CSV table of N, CA and C in Angstrom, one decimal:
chain,number,residue,atom,x,y,z
J,1,UNK,N,-18.7,-91.9,126.3
J,1,UNK,CA,-19.0,-90.7,127.2
J,1,UNK,C,-18.0,-90.5,128.3
J,2,UNK,N,-16.8,-91.0,128.0
J,2,UNK,CA,-15.7,-91.0,128.9
J,2,UNK,C,-15.4,-89.6,129.5
J,3,UNK,N,-15.4,-88.6,128.6
J,3,UNK,CA,-15.1,-87.2,129.1
J,3,UNK,C,-16.2,-86.6,129.9
J,4,UNK,N,-17.4,-87.3,130.0
J,4,UNK,CA,-18.5,-86.9,130.8
J,4,UNK,C,-18.5,-87.6,132.1
J,5,UNK,N,-17.6,-88.6,132.2
J,5,UNK,CA,-17.5,-89.4,133.5
J,5,UNK,C,-18.4,-90.7,133.4
J,6,UNK,N,-18.9,-91.0,132.3
J,6,UNK,CA,-19.7,-92.2,132.1
J,6,UNK,C,-18.8,-93.3,131.5
J,7,UNK,N,-18.6,-94.3,132.3
J,7,UNK,CA,-17.6,-95.3,131.8
J,7,UNK,C,-18.2,-96.7,131.5
J,8,UNK,N,-17.5,-97.5,130.8
J,8,UNK,CA,-18.0,-98.8,130.5
J,8,UNK,C,-18.3,-99.6,131.8
J,9,UNK,N,-19.4,-100.2,131.9
J,9,UNK,CA,-19.9,-100.9,133.1
J,9,UNK,C,-20.8,-100.1,134.0
J,10,UNK,N,-20.8,-98.8,133.8
J,10,UNK,CA,-21.7,-98.0,134.5
J,10,UNK,C,-23.2,-98.3,134.1
J,11,UNK,N,-24.1,-98.0,135.0
J,11,UNK,CA,-25.5,-98.1,134.8
J,11,UNK,C,-26.1,-96.7,134.6
J,12,UNK,N,-26.8,-96.5,133.6
J,12,UNK,CA,-27.4,-95.2,133.4
J,12,UNK,C,-28.9,-95.3,133.7
J,13,UNK,N,-29.4,-94.2,134.3
J,13,UNK,CA,-30.9,-94.1,134.5
J,13,UNK,C,-31.4,-93.1,133.4
J,14,UNK,N,-32.3,-93.6,132.6
J,14,UNK,CA,-32.8,-92.9,131.5
J,14,UNK,C,-34.3,-92.8,131.6
J,15,UNK,N,-34.9,-91.6,131.1
J,15,UNK,CA,-36.3,-91.4,131.1
J,15,UNK,C,-36.8,-91.4,129.7
J,16,UNK,N,-37.8,-92.2,129.4
J,16,UNK,CA,-38.5,-92.2,128.1
J,16,UNK,C,-39.7,-91.3,128.1
J,17,UNK,N,-40.1,-90.9,126.9
J,17,UNK,CA,-41.3,-90.1,126.8
J,17,UNK,C,-41.1,-88.6,127.1
J,18,UNK,N,-39.9,-88.2,127.2
J,18,UNK,CA,-39.6,-86.8,127.4
J,18,UNK,C,-39.0,-86.2,126.2
J,19,UNK,N,-39.3,-84.9,125.8
J,19,UNK,CA,-38.8,-84.3,124.7
J,19,UNK,C,-37.3,-83.8,125.0
J,20,UNK,N,-36.4,-84.3,124.2
J,20,UNK,CA,-35.0,-84.0,124.3
J,20,UNK,C,-34.7,-82.5,123.8
J,21,UNK,N,-33.8,-81.9,124.5
J,21,UNK,CA,-33.4,-80.5,124.0
J,21,UNK,C,-31.9,-80.5,123.8
J,22,UNK,N,-31.5,-79.4,123.2
J,22,UNK,CA,-30.0,-79.3,122.9
J,22,UNK,C,-29.2,-79.4,124.2
J,23,UNK,N,-28.2,-80.2,124.1
J,23,UNK,CA,-27.3,-80.4,125.2
J,23,UNK,C,-27.6,-81.6,126.1
J,24,UNK,N,-28.8,-82.2,126.0
J,24,UNK,CA,-29.2,-83.4,126.7
J,24,UNK,C,-28.3,-84.6,126.3
J,25,UNK,N,-28.0,-85.5,127.2
J,25,UNK,CA,-27.4,-86.7,126.8
J,25,UNK,C,-28.5,-87.7,126.5
J,26,UNK,N,-28.5,-88.2,125.3
J,26,UNK,CA,-29.6,-89.1,124.9
J,26,UNK,C,-29.2,-90.5,124.5
J,27,UNK,N,-30.1,-91.4,124.6
J,27,UNK,CA,-29.9,-92.7,124.0
J,27,UNK,C,-30.7,-92.7,122.7
J,28,UNK,N,-30.0,-93.0,121.6
J,28,UNK,CA,-30.7,-92.8,120.3
J,28,UNK,C,-30.4,-93.9,119.4
J,29,UNK,N,-31.4,-94.2,118.5
J,29,UNK,CA,-31.1,-95.1,117.4
J,29,UNK,C,-30.9,-94.2,116.2
J,30,UNK,N,-29.7,-94.3,115.6
J,30,UNK,CA,-29.3,-93.5,114.5
J,30,UNK,C,-28.9,-94.4,113.3
J,31,UNK,N,-29.6,-94.3,112.2
J,31,UNK,CA,-29.3,-95.1,111.0
J,31,UNK,C,-29.1,-96.6,111.3
J,32,UNK,N,-30.0,-97.1,112.2
J,32,UNK,CA,-30.0,-98.5,112.5
J,32,UNK,C,-29.1,-99.0,113.6
J,33,UNK,N,-28.3,-98.1,114.2
J,33,UNK,CA,-27.5,-98.5,115.4
J,33,UNK,C,-27.8,-97.6,116.6
J,34,UNK,N,-27.5,-98.1,117.8
J,34,UNK,CA,-27.8,-97.5,119.0
J,34,UNK,C,-26.5,-96.8,119.6
J,35,UNK,N,-26.7,-95.6,120.2
J,35,UNK,CA,-25.6,-94.9,120.8
J,35,UNK,C,-26.1,-94.0,121.9
J,36,UNK,N,-25.2,-93.5,122.7
J,36,UNK,CA,-25.5,-92.5,123.8
J,36,UNK,C,-24.5,-91.3,123.6
J,37,UNK,N,-25.1,-90.2,123.3
J,37,UNK,CA,-24.4,-89.0,122.9
J,37,UNK,C,-25.1,-87.7,123.3
J,38,UNK,N,-24.4,-86.6,123.3
J,38,UNK,CA,-25.1,-85.3,123.4
J,38,UNK,C,-25.9,-85.0,122.2
J,39,UNK,N,-27.1,-84.5,122.4
J,39,UNK,CA,-27.9,-84.0,121.3
J,39,UNK,C,-27.6,-82.6,121.0
J,40,UNK,N,-27.3,-82.2,119.8
J,40,UNK,CA,-26.9,-80.9,119.4
J,40,UNK,C,-27.9,-80.4,118.3
J,41,UNK,N,-28.3,-79.2,118.4
J,41,UNK,CA,-29.2,-78.6,117.4
J,41,UNK,C,-28.4,-77.4,116.7
J,42,UNK,N,-28.4,-77.4,115.4
J,42,UNK,CA,-27.8,-76.3,114.6
J,42,UNK,C,-28.8,-75.2,114.5
J,43,UNK,N,-28.4,-74.0,114.1
J,43,UNK,CA,-29.3,-72.9,113.9
J,43,UNK,C,-30.4,-73.1,112.9
J,44,UNK,N,-30.1,-74.0,111.9
J,44,UNK,CA,-31.0,-74.3,110.8
J,44,UNK,C,-32.1,-75.3,111.2
J,45,UNK,N,-32.0,-75.8,112.5
J,45,UNK,CA,-32.9,-76.8,113.0
J,45,UNK,C,-32.5,-78.2,112.9
J,46,UNK,N,-31.4,-78.5,112.1
J,46,UNK,CA,-31.0,-79.9,112.0
J,46,UNK,C,-30.2,-80.3,113.2
J,47,UNK,N,-30.2,-81.6,113.5
J,47,UNK,CA,-29.6,-82.1,114.7
J,47,UNK,C,-28.4,-83.1,114.4
J,48,UNK,N,-27.5,-83.2,115.3
J,48,UNK,CA,-26.5,-84.2,115.2
J,48,UNK,C,-26.2,-84.7,116.6
J,49,UNK,N,-25.4,-85.7,116.7
J,49,UNK,CA,-25.0,-86.3,118.0
J,49,UNK,C,-23.5,-86.1,118.3
J,50,UNK,N,-23.2,-85.5,119.4
J,50,UNK,CA,-21.8,-85.2,119.7
J,50,UNK,C,-21.3,-86.2,120.8
J,51,UNK,N,-20.2,-86.9,120.6
J,51,UNK,CA,-19.6,-87.7,121.6
J,51,UNK,C,-18.9,-87.0,122.7
J,52,UNK,N,-18.8,-87.5,123.9
J,52,UNK,CA,-18.0,-87.0,125.0
J,52,UNK,C,-16.7,-87.7,125.0
J,53,UNK,N,-16.1,-87.9,123.9
J,53,UNK,CA,-14.8,-88.6,123.8
J,53,UNK,C,-14.1,-88.0,122.5
J,54,UNK,N,-13.0,-87.3,122.7
J,54,UNK,CA,-12.4,-86.6,121.6
J,54,UNK,C,-11.8,-87.6,120.6
J,55,UNK,N,-11.8,-88.9,120.8
J,55,UNK,CA,-11.3,-89.9,119.9
J,55,UNK,C,-12.4,-90.2,118.8
J,56,UNK,N,-13.6,-89.7,119.0
J,56,UNK,CA,-14.7,-89.9,118.1
J,56,UNK,C,-15.2,-88.7,117.4
J,57,UNK,N,-15.8,-88.8,116.3
J,57,UNK,CA,-16.4,-87.6,115.5
J,57,UNK,C,-17.9,-87.5,115.8
J,58,UNK,N,-18.4,-86.3,115.6
J,58,UNK,CA,-19.9,-86.2,115.7
J,58,UNK,C,-20.6,-87.1,114.7
J,59,UNK,N,-21.8,-87.5,115.0
J,59,UNK,CA,-22.6,-88.3,114.1
J,59,UNK,C,-23.7,-87.5,113.5
J,60,UNK,N,-23.8,-87.4,112.2
J,60,UNK,CA,-24.8,-86.7,111.5
J,60,UNK,C,-25.7,-87.7,110.8
J,61,UNK,N,-26.9,-87.9,111.2
J,61,UNK,CA,-27.8,-88.9,110.7
J,61,UNK,C,-28.0,-88.8,109.2
J,62,UNK,N,-27.8,-89.9,108.5
J,62,UNK,CA,-28.0,-89.9,107.0
J,62,UNK,C,-29.5,-90.2,106.7
J,63,UNK,N,-30.1,-91.1,107.5
J,63,UNK,CA,-31.5,-91.5,107.2
J,63,UNK,C,-32.4,-91.2,108.4
J,64,UNK,N,-32.2,-91.9,109.5
J,64,UNK,CA,-33.1,-91.8,110.7
J,64,UNK,C,-32.4,-91.5,112.0
J,65,UNK,N,-33.1,-90.8,112.8
J,65,UNK,CA,-32.6,-90.5,114.2
J,65,UNK,C,-33.9,-90.6,115.1
J,66,UNK,N,-33.9,-91.5,116.0
J,66,UNK,CA,-34.9,-91.6,117.0
J,66,UNK,C,-34.4,-91.5,118.4
J,67,UNK,N,-34.9,-90.6,119.1
J,67,UNK,CA,-34.4,-90.4,120.5
J,67,UNK,C,-35.3,-91.3,121.4
J,68,UNK,N,-34.7,-92.3,122.0
J,68,UNK,CA,-35.4,-93.3,122.8
J,68,UNK,C,-35.6,-92.8,124.3
J,69,UNK,N,-34.6,-92.1,124.8
J,69,UNK,CA,-34.6,-91.7,126.2
J,69,UNK,C,-33.6,-90.6,126.5
J,70,UNK,N,-33.7,-89.9,127.6
J,70,UNK,CA,-32.8,-88.9,128.0
J,70,UNK,C,-32.1,-89.4,129.3
J,71,UNK,N,-30.8,-89.4,129.4
J,71,UNK,CA,-30.0,-89.8,130.5
J,71,UNK,C,-30.3,-88.9,131.7
J,72,UNK,N,-30.6,-89.4,132.8
J,72,UNK,CA,-30.9,-88.6,134.0
J,72,UNK,C,-29.9,-88.8,135.1
J,73,UNK,N,-29.2,-90.0,135.1
J,73,UNK,CA,-28.3,-90.2,136.2
J,73,UNK,C,-27.4,-91.4,135.8
J,74,UNK,N,-26.3,-91.6,136.6
J,74,UNK,CA,-25.4,-92.7,136.4
J,74,UNK,C,-25.1,-93.4,137.7
J,75,UNK,N,-25.0,-94.7,137.7
J,75,UNK,CA,-24.7,-95.5,138.9
J,75,UNK,C,-23.4,-96.3,138.5
J,76,UNK,N,-22.4,-96.1,139.4
J,76,UNK,CA,-21.2,-96.8,139.2
J,76,UNK,C,-21.1,-97.9,140.2
J,77,UNK,N,-20.8,-99.1,139.7
J,77,UNK,CA,-20.6,-100.3,140.6
J,77,UNK,C,-19.1,-100.5,140.8
J,78,UNK,N,-18.7,-100.7,142.1
J,78,UNK,CA,-17.3,-100.9,142.4
J,78,UNK,C,-17.1,-102.4,142.7
């Protein structure tokens, strides 16, 4: 999430139990692995995860996608 300003070592504040909507930064389990990405919804209702790092490609779930939490804030330690 480097292009969103979230860097390695930062602490994120995430809220569980909230319904994610298009454009939210989510913590998700996708096809057995964990990631933090933008949630995107296509017009047909399907969803994918978009990274905030141009070096990576979007993730289209093959089997399972579970949204665990929505990112609400970031704390950077110096």
